[in-house]
Tab-separated table of C-alpha atoms in Angstrom:
chain	number	residue	atom	x	y	z
Y	1	UNK	CA	-165.699	-26.941	103.919
Y	2	UNK	CA	-166.552	-24.109	106.175
Y	3	UNK	CA	-166.907	-26.090	109.343
Y	4	UNK	CA	-163.281	-27.270	109.098
Y	5	UNK	CA	-161.938	-23.736	108.914
Y	6	UNK	CA	-162.997	-23.034	112.491
Y	7	UNK	CA	-162.647	-25.366	115.403
Y	8	UNK	CA	-163.447	-24.762	119.048
Y	9	UNK	CA	-161.912	-26.872	121.786
Y	10	UNK	CA	-163.924	-26.473	124.980
Y	11	UNK	CA	-165.618	-28.005	127.980
Y	12	UNK	CA	-169.427	-28.290	127.971
Y	13	UNK	CA	-169.760	-26.545	131.354
Y	14	UNK	CA	-167.202	-23.781	130.834
Y	15	UNK	CA	-168.649	-20.257	130.861
Y	16	UNK	CA	-165.506	-19.137	129.053
Y	17	UNK	CA	-166.402	-21.560	126.233
Y	18	UNK	CA	-170.057	-20.637	126.114
Y	19	UNK	CA	-169.405	-17.032	125.362
Y	20	UNK	CA	-167.264	-18.017	122.349
Y	21	UNK	CA	-169.974	-20.354	121.116
Y	22	UNK	CA	-172.601	-17.615	121.409
Y	23	UNK	CA	-170.338	-15.231	119.456
Y	24	UNK	CA	-169.780	-17.833	116.698
Y	25	UNK	CA	-173.502	-18.504	116.452
Y	26	UNK	CA	-174.492	-14.814	116.514
Y	27	UNK	CA	-172.117	-14.208	113.671
Y	28	UNK	CA	-173.321	-17.239	111.715
Y	29	UNK	CA	-169.855	-18.882	111.724
Y	30	UNK	CA	-169.850	-22.626	111.132
Y	31	UNK	CA	-167.431	-24.458	113.337
Y	32	UNK	CA	-166.462	-27.875	114.606
Y	33	UNK	CA	-166.753	-28.387	118.328
Y	34	UNK	CA	-164.279	-30.622	120.131
Y	35	UNK	CA	-165.057	-31.608	123.721
Y	36	UNK	CA	-162.177	-31.600	126.127
Y	37	UNK	CA	-161.937	-33.531	129.377
Y	38	UNK	CA	-160.161	-31.076	131.692
Y	39	UNK	CA	-159.449	-33.795	134.285
Y	40	UNK	CA	-157.642	-35.830	131.705
Y	41	UNK	CA	-156.201	-33.228	129.323
Y	42	UNK	CA	-155.633	-34.318	125.757
Y	43	UNK	CA	-152.310	-34.062	123.875
Y	44	UNK	CA	-154.136	-31.684	121.546
Y	45	UNK	CA	-154.894	-29.232	124.313
Y	46	UNK	CA	-151.359	-29.364	125.759
Y	47	UNK	CA	-150.005	-28.794	122.303
Y	48	UNK	CA	-152.358	-25.904	121.445
Y	49	UNK	CA	-152.141	-24.174	124.822
Y	50	UNK	CA	-148.887	-25.162	126.450
Y	51	UNK	CA	-148.716	-22.003	128.532
Y	52	UNK	CA	-152.042	-22.207	130.402
Y	53	UNK	CA	-153.392	-25.714	129.357
Y	54	UNK	CA	-156.929	-24.317	129.387
Y	55	UNK	CA	-160.035	-24.103	127.285
Y	56	UNK	CA	-161.477	-22.603	125.202
Y	57	UNK	CA	-159.083	-22.710	122.299
Y	58	UNK	CA	-160.141	-21.415	118.885
Y	59	UNK	CA	-158.401	-22.749	115.793
Y	60	UNK	CA	-158.898	-20.803	112.604
Y	61	UNK	CA	-157.137	-22.133	109.488
Y	62	UNK	CA	-154.714	-23.907	111.771
Y	63	UNK	CA	-153.918	-20.739	113.810
Y	64	UNK	CA	-154.543	-20.840	117.541
Y	65	UNK	CA	-156.262	-18.104	119.438
Y	66	UNK	CA	-156.489	-18.291	123.235
Y	67	UNK	CA	-158.322	-16.550	126.110
Y	68	UNK	CA	-162.123	-16.232	125.649
Y	69	UNK	CA	-162.262	-12.407	125.710
Y	70	UNK	CA	-159.412	-12.154	123.226
Y	71	UNK	CA	-161.209	-14.743	121.047
Y	72	UNK	CA	-164.334	-12.485	121.052
Y	73	UNK	CA	-162.180	-9.567	119.856
Y	74	UNK	CA	-160.618	-11.766	117.143
Y	75	UNK	CA	-164.030	-12.954	115.964
Y	76	UNK	CA	-165.258	-9.371	115.796
Y	77	UNK	CA	-162.274	-8.358	113.665
Y	78	UNK	CA	-162.590	-11.303	111.241
Y	79	UNK	CA	-166.410	-11.523	110.914
Y	80	UNK	CA	-168.255	-8.230	110.516
Y	81	UNK	CA	-171.773	-9.714	110.896
Y	82	UNK	CA	-173.392	-8.920	114.273
Y	83	UNK	CA	-170.676	-6.658	115.646
Y	84	UNK	CA	-169.989	-7.363	119.318
Y	85	UNK	CA	-167.832	-4.368	120.334
Y	86	UNK	CA	-168.830	-0.700	119.963
Y	87	UNK	CA	-167.137	1.295	117.241
Y	88	UNK	CA	-166.231	4.310	119.322
Y	89	UNK	CA	-162.840	3.890	121.103
Y	90	UNK	CA	-164.125	5.339	124.352
Y	91	UNK	CA	-167.209	3.097	124.393
Y	92	UNK	CA	-164.883	0.153	123.613
Y	93	UNK	CA	-162.669	1.083	126.545
Y	94	UNK	CA	-165.658	1.097	128.856
Y	95	UNK	CA	-166.820	-2.386	127.899
Y	96	UNK	CA	-163.308	-3.816	128.052
Y	97	UNK	CA	-162.907	-2.279	131.524
Y	98	UNK	CA	-166.141	-3.868	132.778
Y	99	UNK	CA	-165.361	-7.208	131.149
Y	100	UNK	CA	-162.025	-7.311	132.934
Y	101	UNK	CA	-163.780	-6.350	136.165
Y	102	UNK	CA	-166.397	-9.031	135.756
Y	103	UNK	CA	-163.693	-11.592	135.080
Y	104	UNK	CA	-161.350	-10.767	138.014
Y	105	UNK	CA	-163.889	-9.728	140.665
Y	106	UNK	CA	-166.959	-11.865	139.957
Y	107	UNK	CA	-166.460	-14.826	137.602
Y	108	UNK	CA	-163.186	-16.196	138.914
Y	109	UNK	CA	-163.907	-15.725	142.660
Y	110	UNK	CA	-167.603	-16.591	142.311
Y	111	UNK	CA	-167.599	-20.385	142.600
Y	112	UNK	CA	-164.790	-20.441	145.213
Y	113	UNK	CA	-166.809	-18.032	147.353
Y	114	UNK	CA	-170.080	-19.919	147.035
Y	115	UNK	CA	-168.516	-23.349	147.711
Y	116	UNK	CA	-166.728	-22.146	150.858
Y	117	UNK	CA	-168.087	-22.409	154.374
Y	118	UNK	CA	-168.691	-20.404	157.514
Y	119	UNK	CA	-166.818	-17.148	158.233
Y	120	UNK	CA	-164.703	-17.535	155.101
Y	121	UNK	CA	-167.871	-17.712	153.002
Y	122	UNK	CA	-169.503	-14.737	154.725
Y	123	UNK	CA	-166.419	-12.573	154.180
Y	124	UNK	CA	-166.009	-13.620	150.569
Y	125	UNK	CA	-169.703	-13.146	149.707
Y	126	UNK	CA	-169.833	-9.675	151.326
Y	127	UNK	CA	-167.049	-8.405	149.041
Y	128	UNK	CA	-168.481	-10.270	146.071
Y	129	UNK	CA	-171.924	-8.756	146.448
Y	130	UNK	CA	-170.394	-5.246	146.738
Y	131	UNK	CA	-168.726	-5.869	143.386
Y	132	UNK	CA	-171.968	-7.200	141.844
Y	133	UNK	CA	-173.659	-4.019	142.892
Y	134	UNK	CA	-171.247	-2.098	140.668
Y	135	UNK	CA	-172.527	-4.186	137.714
Y	136	UNK	CA	-176.101	-3.423	138.738
Y	137	UNK	CA	-175.190	0.241	138.608
Y	138	UNK	CA	-173.606	-0.142	135.184
Y	139	UNK	CA	-176.725	-1.838	133.808
Y	140	UNK	CA	-179.275	0.724	135.128
Y	141	UNK	CA	-181.585	2.074	132.453
Y	142	UNK	CA	-180.189	-0.253	129.750
Y	143	UNK	CA	-181.951	-3.126	128.038
Y	144	UNK	CA	-178.636	-4.956	127.564
Y	145	UNK	CA	-175.053	-3.977	128.402
Y	146	UNK	CA	-174.710	-3.389	124.664
Y	147	UNK	CA	-177.753	-1.117	124.477
Y	148	UNK	CA	-180.631	-2.289	122.310
Y	149	UNK	CA	-178.946	-5.531	121.296
Y	150	UNK	CA	-176.625	-7.920	123.070
Y	151	UNK	CA	-172.902	-7.343	122.648
Y	152	UNK	CA	-169.451	-8.178	123.977
Y	153	UNK	CA	-170.194	-7.215	127.561
Y	154	UNK	CA	-173.440	-9.214	127.604
Y	155	UNK	CA	-171.550	-12.273	126.444
Y	156	UNK	CA	-168.817	-11.618	129.006
Y	157	UNK	CA	-171.392	-11.321	131.817
Y	158	UNK	CA	-173.719	-14.004	130.404
Y	159	UNK	CA	-172.687	-16.591	133.042
Y	160	UNK	CA	-174.587	-14.519	135.662
Y	161	UNK	CA	-177.874	-15.474	133.973
Y	162	UNK	CA	-177.569	-19.284	133.971
Y	163	UNK	CA	-174.528	-20.330	136.000
Y	164	UNK	CA	-174.814	-18.117	139.087
Y	165	UNK	CA	-178.267	-19.591	139.889
Y	166	UNK	CA	-176.719	-23.082	139.808
Y	167	UNK	CA	-173.932	-21.998	142.134
Y	168	UNK	CA	-176.541	-20.464	144.435
Y	169	UNK	CA	-178.481	-23.728	144.556
Y	170	UNK	CA	-175.464	-25.967	145.107
Y	171	UNK	CA	-173.818	-23.471	147.493
Y	172	UNK	CA	-177.111	-22.925	149.388
Y	173	UNK	CA	-177.005	-19.136	149.197
Y	174	UNK	CA	-179.250	-16.588	147.591
Y	175	UNK	CA	-177.480	-13.617	146.069
Y	176	UNK	CA	-179.565	-12.461	143.115
Y	177	UNK	CA	-182.475	-11.026	145.109
Y	178	UNK	CA	-184.674	-9.225	142.518
Y	179	UNK	CA	-185.279	-6.396	145.031
Y	180	UNK	CA	-181.554	-5.741	145.471
Y	181	UNK	CA	-180.685	-6.380	141.811
Y	182	UNK	CA	-183.660	-5.295	139.724
Y	183	UNK	CA	-181.610	-4.359	136.636
Y	184	UNK	CA	-179.618	-7.610	136.627
Y	185	UNK	CA	-182.807	-9.562	137.122
Y	186	UNK	CA	-184.507	-7.842	134.199
Y	187	UNK	CA	-181.382	-8.273	132.009
Y	188	UNK	CA	-181.186	-12.009	132.929
Y	189	UNK	CA	-184.704	-12.565	131.619
Y	190	UNK	CA	-184.102	-10.736	128.349
Y	191	UNK	CA	-180.661	-12.325	127.848
Y	192	UNK	CA	-182.000	-15.843	128.345
Y	193	UNK	CA	-184.877	-15.174	125.945
Y	194	UNK	CA	-182.567	-14.264	123.084
Y	195	UNK	CA	-182.973	-17.041	120.500
Y	196	UNK	CA	-179.251	-17.773	120.129
Y	197	UNK	CA	-178.619	-17.818	123.887
Y	198	UNK	CA	-181.752	-19.852	124.676
Y	199	UNK	CA	-180.681	-22.580	122.196
Y	200	UNK	CA	-177.103	-22.703	123.467
Y	201	UNK	CA	-177.122	-23.271	127.192
Y	202	UNK	CA	-175.811	-26.298	129.010
Y	203	UNK	CA	-178.560	-28.471	130.678
Y	204	UNK	CA	-179.309	-27.099	134.144
Y	205	UNK	CA	-179.651	-30.499	135.873
Y	206	UNK	CA	-176.354	-31.650	134.427
Y	207	UNK	CA	-174.709	-28.479	135.702
Y	208	UNK	CA	-176.112	-29.061	139.206
Y	209	UNK	CA	-174.694	-32.579	139.229
Y	210	UNK	CA	-171.308	-31.290	138.040
Y	211	UNK	CA	-171.062	-28.606	140.724
Y	212	UNK	CA	-172.348	-30.926	143.460
Y	213	UNK	CA	-169.479	-33.260	142.598
Y	214	UNK	CA	-166.971	-30.438	142.630
Y	215	UNK	CA	-168.090	-29.228	146.091
Y	216	UNK	CA	-167.197	-32.635	147.525
Y	217	UNK	CA	-163.633	-32.437	146.185
Y	218	UNK	CA	-160.893	-30.260	147.589
Y	219	UNK	CA	-160.746	-26.999	145.612
Y	220	UNK	CA	-158.360	-26.566	142.756
Y	221	UNK	CA	-158.514	-23.656	140.336
Y	222	UNK	CA	-159.193	-25.571	137.128
C	1	UNK	CA	-157.101	18.177	119.801
C	2	UNK	CA	-158.800	17.605	123.111
C	3	UNK	CA	-156.776	17.775	126.247
C	4	UNK	CA	-155.006	14.654	127.476
C	5	UNK	CA	-154.087	14.095	131.153
C	6	UNK	CA	-152.311	11.179	132.699
C	7	UNK	CA	-152.594	10.383	136.442
C	8	UNK	CA	-149.655	8.217	137.397
C	9	UNK	CA	-147.160	7.391	140.125
C	10	UNK	CA	-143.402	7.147	140.058
C	11	UNK	CA	-142.001	4.468	139.569
C	12	UNK	CA	-145.053	2.391	138.632
C	13	UNK	CA	-144.441	0.287	135.506
C	14	UNK	CA	-148.159	0.638	134.682
C	15	UNK	CA	-147.769	4.422	134.559
C	16	UNK	CA	-144.668	4.168	132.448
C	17	UNK	CA	-146.290	1.994	129.802
C	18	UNK	CA	-148.836	4.778	129.098
C	19	UNK	CA	-146.053	7.425	129.046
C	20	UNK	CA	-144.143	5.387	126.390
C	21	UNK	CA	-147.262	5.052	124.266
C	22	UNK	CA	-148.072	8.759	124.418
C	23	UNK	CA	-144.509	9.764	123.675
C	24	UNK	CA	-144.037	7.258	120.842
C	25	UNK	CA	-147.171	8.669	119.152
C	26	UNK	CA	-146.152	12.264	119.849
C	27	UNK	CA	-149.281	13.019	121.889
C	28	UNK	CA	-148.906	16.070	124.137
C	29	UNK	CA	-150.258	15.451	127.645
C	30	UNK	CA	-150.262	16.829	131.157
C	31	UNK	CA	-148.811	14.453	133.773
C	32	UNK	CA	-150.176	14.460	137.280
C	33	UNK	CA	-148.166	12.628	139.917
C	34	UNK	CA	-150.432	10.927	142.485
C	35	UNK	CA	-149.470	10.210	146.099
C	36	UNK	CA	-151.057	6.784	146.596
C	37	UNK	CA	-151.048	7.241	150.352
C	38	UNK	CA	-153.112	10.389	149.900
C	39	UNK	CA	-155.190	9.971	146.744
C	40	UNK	CA	-156.530	13.106	145.130
C	41	UNK	CA	-160.283	13.727	144.896
C	42	UNK	CA	-159.860	13.836	141.139
C	43	UNK	CA	-158.376	10.337	141.007
C	44	UNK	CA	-161.186	9.003	143.164
C	45	UNK	CA	-163.690	10.738	140.866
C	46	UNK	CA	-162.085	9.333	137.692
C	47	UNK	CA	-161.526	5.819	139.007
C	48	UNK	CA	-164.151	5.163	141.638
C	49	UNK	CA	-164.140	1.385	141.045
C	50	UNK	CA	-160.427	0.589	141.631
C	51	UNK	CA	-159.062	3.975	142.870
C	52	UNK	CA	-155.785	3.133	141.038
C	53	UNK	CA	-153.385	4.658	138.628
C	54	UNK	CA	-152.843	5.032	135.744
C	55	UNK	CA	-155.873	6.905	134.566
C	56	UNK	CA	-155.934	8.632	131.208
C	57	UNK	CA	-158.400	11.506	130.838
C	58	UNK	CA	-159.124	12.629	127.238
C	59	UNK	CA	-161.419	15.553	126.775
C	60	UNK	CA	-162.673	15.062	130.330
C	61	UNK	CA	-163.439	11.336	129.807
C	62	UNK	CA	-161.527	8.883	132.046
C	63	UNK	CA	-160.124	5.572	130.881
C	64	UNK	CA	-158.759	3.181	133.509
C	65	UNK	CA	-156.551	0.008	133.459
C	66	UNK	CA	-153.223	0.322	131.654
C	67	UNK	CA	-153.850	-2.238	128.893
C	68	UNK	CA	-157.322	-0.779	128.236
C	69	UNK	CA	-155.702	2.648	128.062
C	70	UNK	CA	-153.072	1.436	125.614
C	71	UNK	CA	-155.771	-0.008	123.295
C	72	UNK	CA	-157.659	3.276	123.527
C	73	UNK	CA	-154.547	5.258	122.632
C	74	UNK	CA	-153.899	2.889	119.707
C	75	UNK	CA	-157.410	3.300	118.307
C	76	UNK	CA	-157.632	7.055	118.851
C	77	UNK	CA	-154.151	7.907	117.505
C	78	UNK	CA	-153.273	5.234	114.909
C	79	UNK	CA	-149.935	6.790	113.794
C	80	UNK	CA	-146.830	4.836	114.946
C	81	UNK	CA	-148.835	1.702	115.627
C	82	UNK	CA	-148.184	-0.298	118.795
C	83	UNK	CA	-150.187	-3.368	117.795
C	84	UNK	CA	-150.031	-5.491	114.649
C	85	UNK	CA	-152.855	-4.885	112.129
C	86	UNK	CA	-153.485	-8.583	111.430
C	87	UNK	CA	-156.191	-9.873	113.786
C	88	UNK	CA	-154.270	-13.077	114.501
C	89	UNK	CA	-150.985	-11.324	115.268
C	90	UNK	CA	-152.968	-8.840	117.374
C	91	UNK	CA	-154.491	-11.696	119.368
C	92	UNK	CA	-150.968	-13.058	120.089
C	93	UNK	CA	-149.704	-9.660	121.138
C	94	UNK	CA	-152.658	-9.179	123.503
C	95	UNK	CA	-152.289	-12.732	124.902
C	96	UNK	CA	-148.685	-12.025	125.961
C	97	UNK	CA	-149.473	-8.558	127.288
C	98	UNK	CA	-152.153	-10.145	129.458
C	99	UNK	CA	-149.726	-12.863	130.514
C	100	UNK	CA	-147.207	-10.229	131.631
C	101	UNK	CA	-149.925	-8.445	133.570
C	102	UNK	CA	-151.272	-11.572	135.260
C	103	UNK	CA	-147.863	-12.863	136.228
C	104	UNK	CA	-146.058	-9.624	137.028
C	105	UNK	CA	-147.408	-9.477	140.615
C	106	UNK	CA	-145.393	-12.607	141.566
C	107	UNK	CA	-142.261	-10.414	141.440
C	108	UNK	CA	-143.796	-8.308	144.202
C	109	UNK	CA	-144.745	-11.386	146.183
C	110	UNK	CA	-141.061	-12.372	146.038
C	111	UNK	CA	-140.100	-8.870	147.161
C	112	UNK	CA	-142.596	-8.759	150.004
C	113	UNK	CA	-142.012	-12.218	151.526
C	114	UNK	CA	-139.511	-14.349	153.328
C	115	UNK	CA	-139.083	-18.112	153.974
C	116	UNK	CA	-141.189	-20.648	152.145
C	117	UNK	CA	-143.471	-18.142	150.365
C	118	UNK	CA	-140.397	-16.280	149.148
C	119	UNK	CA	-138.700	-19.486	147.823
C	120	UNK	CA	-141.949	-20.478	146.014
C	121	UNK	CA	-142.156	-17.013	144.391
C	122	UNK	CA	-138.545	-17.363	143.147
C	123	UNK	CA	-139.424	-20.717	141.581
C	124	UNK	CA	-142.577	-19.264	139.979
C	125	UNK	CA	-140.619	-16.361	138.505
C	126	UNK	CA	-138.032	-18.687	136.965
C	127	UNK	CA	-140.868	-20.644	135.423
C	128	UNK	CA	-142.400	-17.428	133.998
C	129	UNK	CA	-139.088	-16.333	132.588
C	130	UNK	CA	-138.654	-19.796	131.031
C	131	UNK	CA	-142.156	-19.585	129.439
C	132	UNK	CA	-141.413	-16.157	127.986
C	133	UNK	CA	-138.015	-17.353	126.709
C	134	UNK	CA	-139.432	-20.461	125.034
C	135	UNK	CA	-142.871	-19.443	123.861
C	136	UNK	CA	-143.164	-15.668	123.571
C	137	UNK	CA	-139.925	-14.451	122.128
C	138	UNK	CA	-139.018	-16.021	118.803
C	139	UNK	CA	-135.944	-14.794	116.940
C	140	UNK	CA	-137.474	-11.358	116.694
C	141	UNK	CA	-136.170	-7.949	117.687
C	142	UNK	CA	-139.280	-7.162	119.768
C	143	UNK	CA	-142.203	-9.332	120.917
C	144	UNK	CA	-144.270	-8.593	117.806
C	145	UNK	CA	-141.565	-8.126	115.176
C	146	UNK	CA	-139.339	-5.284	114.195
C	147	UNK	CA	-141.135	-2.519	116.035
C	148	UNK	CA	-141.697	-1.988	119.711
C	149	UNK	CA	-145.276	-2.342	120.904
C	150	UNK	CA	-147.756	-2.916	123.712
C	151	UNK	CA	-146.425	-6.356	124.516
C	152	UNK	CA	-142.925	-5.041	124.999
C	153	UNK	CA	-144.280	-2.333	127.318
C	154	UNK	CA	-146.014	-4.971	129.407
C	155	UNK	CA	-142.809	-7.058	129.764
C	156	UNK	CA	-140.553	-4.129	130.573
C	157	UNK	CA	-142.458	-3.949	133.817
C	158	UNK	CA	-141.109	-7.356	134.673
C	159	UNK	CA	-137.583	-7.078	133.261
C	160	UNK	CA	-136.450	-3.602	134.249
C	161	UNK	CA	-138.018	-3.632	137.694
C	162	UNK	CA	-136.713	-7.166	138.257
C	163	UNK	CA	-133.142	-5.857	137.837
C	164	UNK	CA	-133.628	-3.576	140.855
C	165	UNK	CA	-135.413	-6.209	142.890
C	166	UNK	CA	-132.660	-8.747	142.150
C	167	UNK	CA	-130.019	-6.368	143.422
C	168	UNK	CA	-131.890	-5.680	146.631
C	169	UNK	CA	-132.524	-9.327	147.316
C	170	UNK	CA	-129.034	-10.421	146.252
C	171	UNK	CA	-130.410	-12.740	143.570
C	172	UNK	CA	-129.603	-13.294	139.907
C	173	UNK	CA	-132.594	-14.849	138.163
C	174	UNK	CA	-132.415	-13.352	134.650
C	175	UNK	CA	-129.050	-14.827	133.721
C	176	UNK	CA	-127.787	-14.348	130.161
C	177	UNK	CA	-126.781	-18.018	129.659
C	178	UNK	CA	-130.163	-19.345	130.794
C	179	UNK	CA	-132.240	-16.660	129.002
C	180	UNK	CA	-130.321	-15.488	125.880
C	181	UNK	CA	-133.400	-14.240	124.028
C	182	UNK	CA	-134.734	-12.244	126.992
C	183	UNK	CA	-131.313	-10.791	127.548
C	184	UNK	CA	-131.059	-9.686	123.954
C	185	UNK	CA	-134.517	-8.196	124.109
C	186	UNK	CA	-133.743	-6.246	127.388
C	187	UNK	CA	-130.718	-4.741	125.691
C	188	UNK	CA	-132.760	-3.801	122.620
C	189	UNK	CA	-135.591	-2.085	124.476
C	190	UNK	CA	-133.102	-0.125	126.627
C	191	UNK	CA	-131.543	1.261	123.426
C	192	UNK	CA	-134.935	2.291	121.989
C	193	UNK	CA	-134.749	6.129	122.236
C	194	UNK	CA	-138.238	6.802	123.654
C	195	UNK	CA	-137.730	4.122	126.284
C	196	UNK	CA	-134.189	5.113	127.094
C	197	UNK	CA	-135.203	8.715	127.773
C	198	UNK	CA	-138.195	7.720	129.852
C	199	UNK	CA	-137.132	5.077	132.304
C	200	UNK	CA	-137.269	5.670	136.078
C	201	UNK	CA	-133.812	6.144	137.575
C	202	UNK	CA	-132.696	2.734	138.869
C	203	UNK	CA	-130.602	4.271	141.668
C	204	UNK	CA	-133.599	6.119	142.979
C	205	UNK	CA	-135.723	2.964	142.620
C	206	UNK	CA	-133.109	0.974	144.452
C	207	UNK	CA	-133.015	3.447	147.360
C	208	UNK	CA	-136.776	3.572	147.698
C	209	UNK	CA	-137.334	-0.229	147.380
C	210	UNK	CA	-134.375	-1.081	149.646
C	211	UNK	CA	-136.009	1.023	152.414
C	212	UNK	CA	-139.299	-0.721	151.818
C	213	UNK	CA	-137.705	-4.207	151.994
C	214	UNK	CA	-135.962	-3.280	155.275
C	215	UNK	CA	-139.220	-2.098	156.715
C	216	UNK	CA	-140.915	-5.312	155.678
C	217	UNK	CA	-138.229	-7.470	157.199
C	218	UNK	CA	-138.281	-5.457	160.403
C	219	UNK	CA	-142.012	-5.847	160.836
C	220	UNK	CA	-142.175	-9.616	159.950
């Protein structure tokens, strides 16, 4: 029973979870999806991830793999269909570098920056945009981060295409100006048209409601 | 073989982890000491995004971020492996290396601060040590089994440097009775020949860090 070999514990709105789902689907891996309520964490989650208590969690034949980017590497090593990472060690180092950069400088501080107010917001966004410009530079002249087809870095950066616009709307700020970010804009369109990505995105209106609720609460790094 | 250069800084634990990897695999390299208060044009050219060390340059191509460098070294020179071959074991090794990296900075928060922030950092470090003791180190010689590897390198940065910081601050956090596994592991890695021969001198580290702590206290 293939679907019982692989299980994914995640939250419907988590960009960390989405990238794992895309990877599983791109590789044609059957899996069982288990929804987790992060505001009321299950015994299962606390047992599987006692150190961080976070999603996503991949369970393969009972073994637990944590951290979305590490899960992508694990999937690439276990399932050879649709390779995500480049073969060449140097090319691999480049994508890992940019994935880490995207995580630390853009994804994690993104929502906190956009939900903040006044001077604090202006300062945070200024730095954030400078860092986004580095991604724009990295993408120049390429169809995808992975070249002709989507790969590890496209999945790592995927949240920019569908989640950042929601943050912009809820946070009342425009960042992804097509004139300032032509490469990212073009990439967003191509990424979202990919059949696997298109079929596996959370509903936009549901996301807007979620983030509007979060903005009313005091911030906690969930 | 193409030329290998390492841009590093004494006594950065991030520099040292790359040195250990290169030496364990017997890879000849040229070491360039960087003065972080006066960064060289070459460093800025090789790491324009972060402007940090370490940077490995292989055949003129730069690789940045110590864990990314370690993975590159492992893939380019597979002899004397530093990561398990099994994908699941590899994922565990990488998880803990990342944990060490993410949490390591709390030690410097403890070093840099006083008062409430300092007390909180001490509590956080004890929690981190507890997590490592209970979840990361089973009854193994090293983090991933019988051989030293990337995960050990990442944790040495916490353990060895913590010894110096503890002495300067007059604290004893890593006590043998509370952390028997960690204590055993520290003893083991210090006896590992390549590590033993390539650790920054603790007396020199003590002198340099003590001065820094005094300056911090004077200015606060």
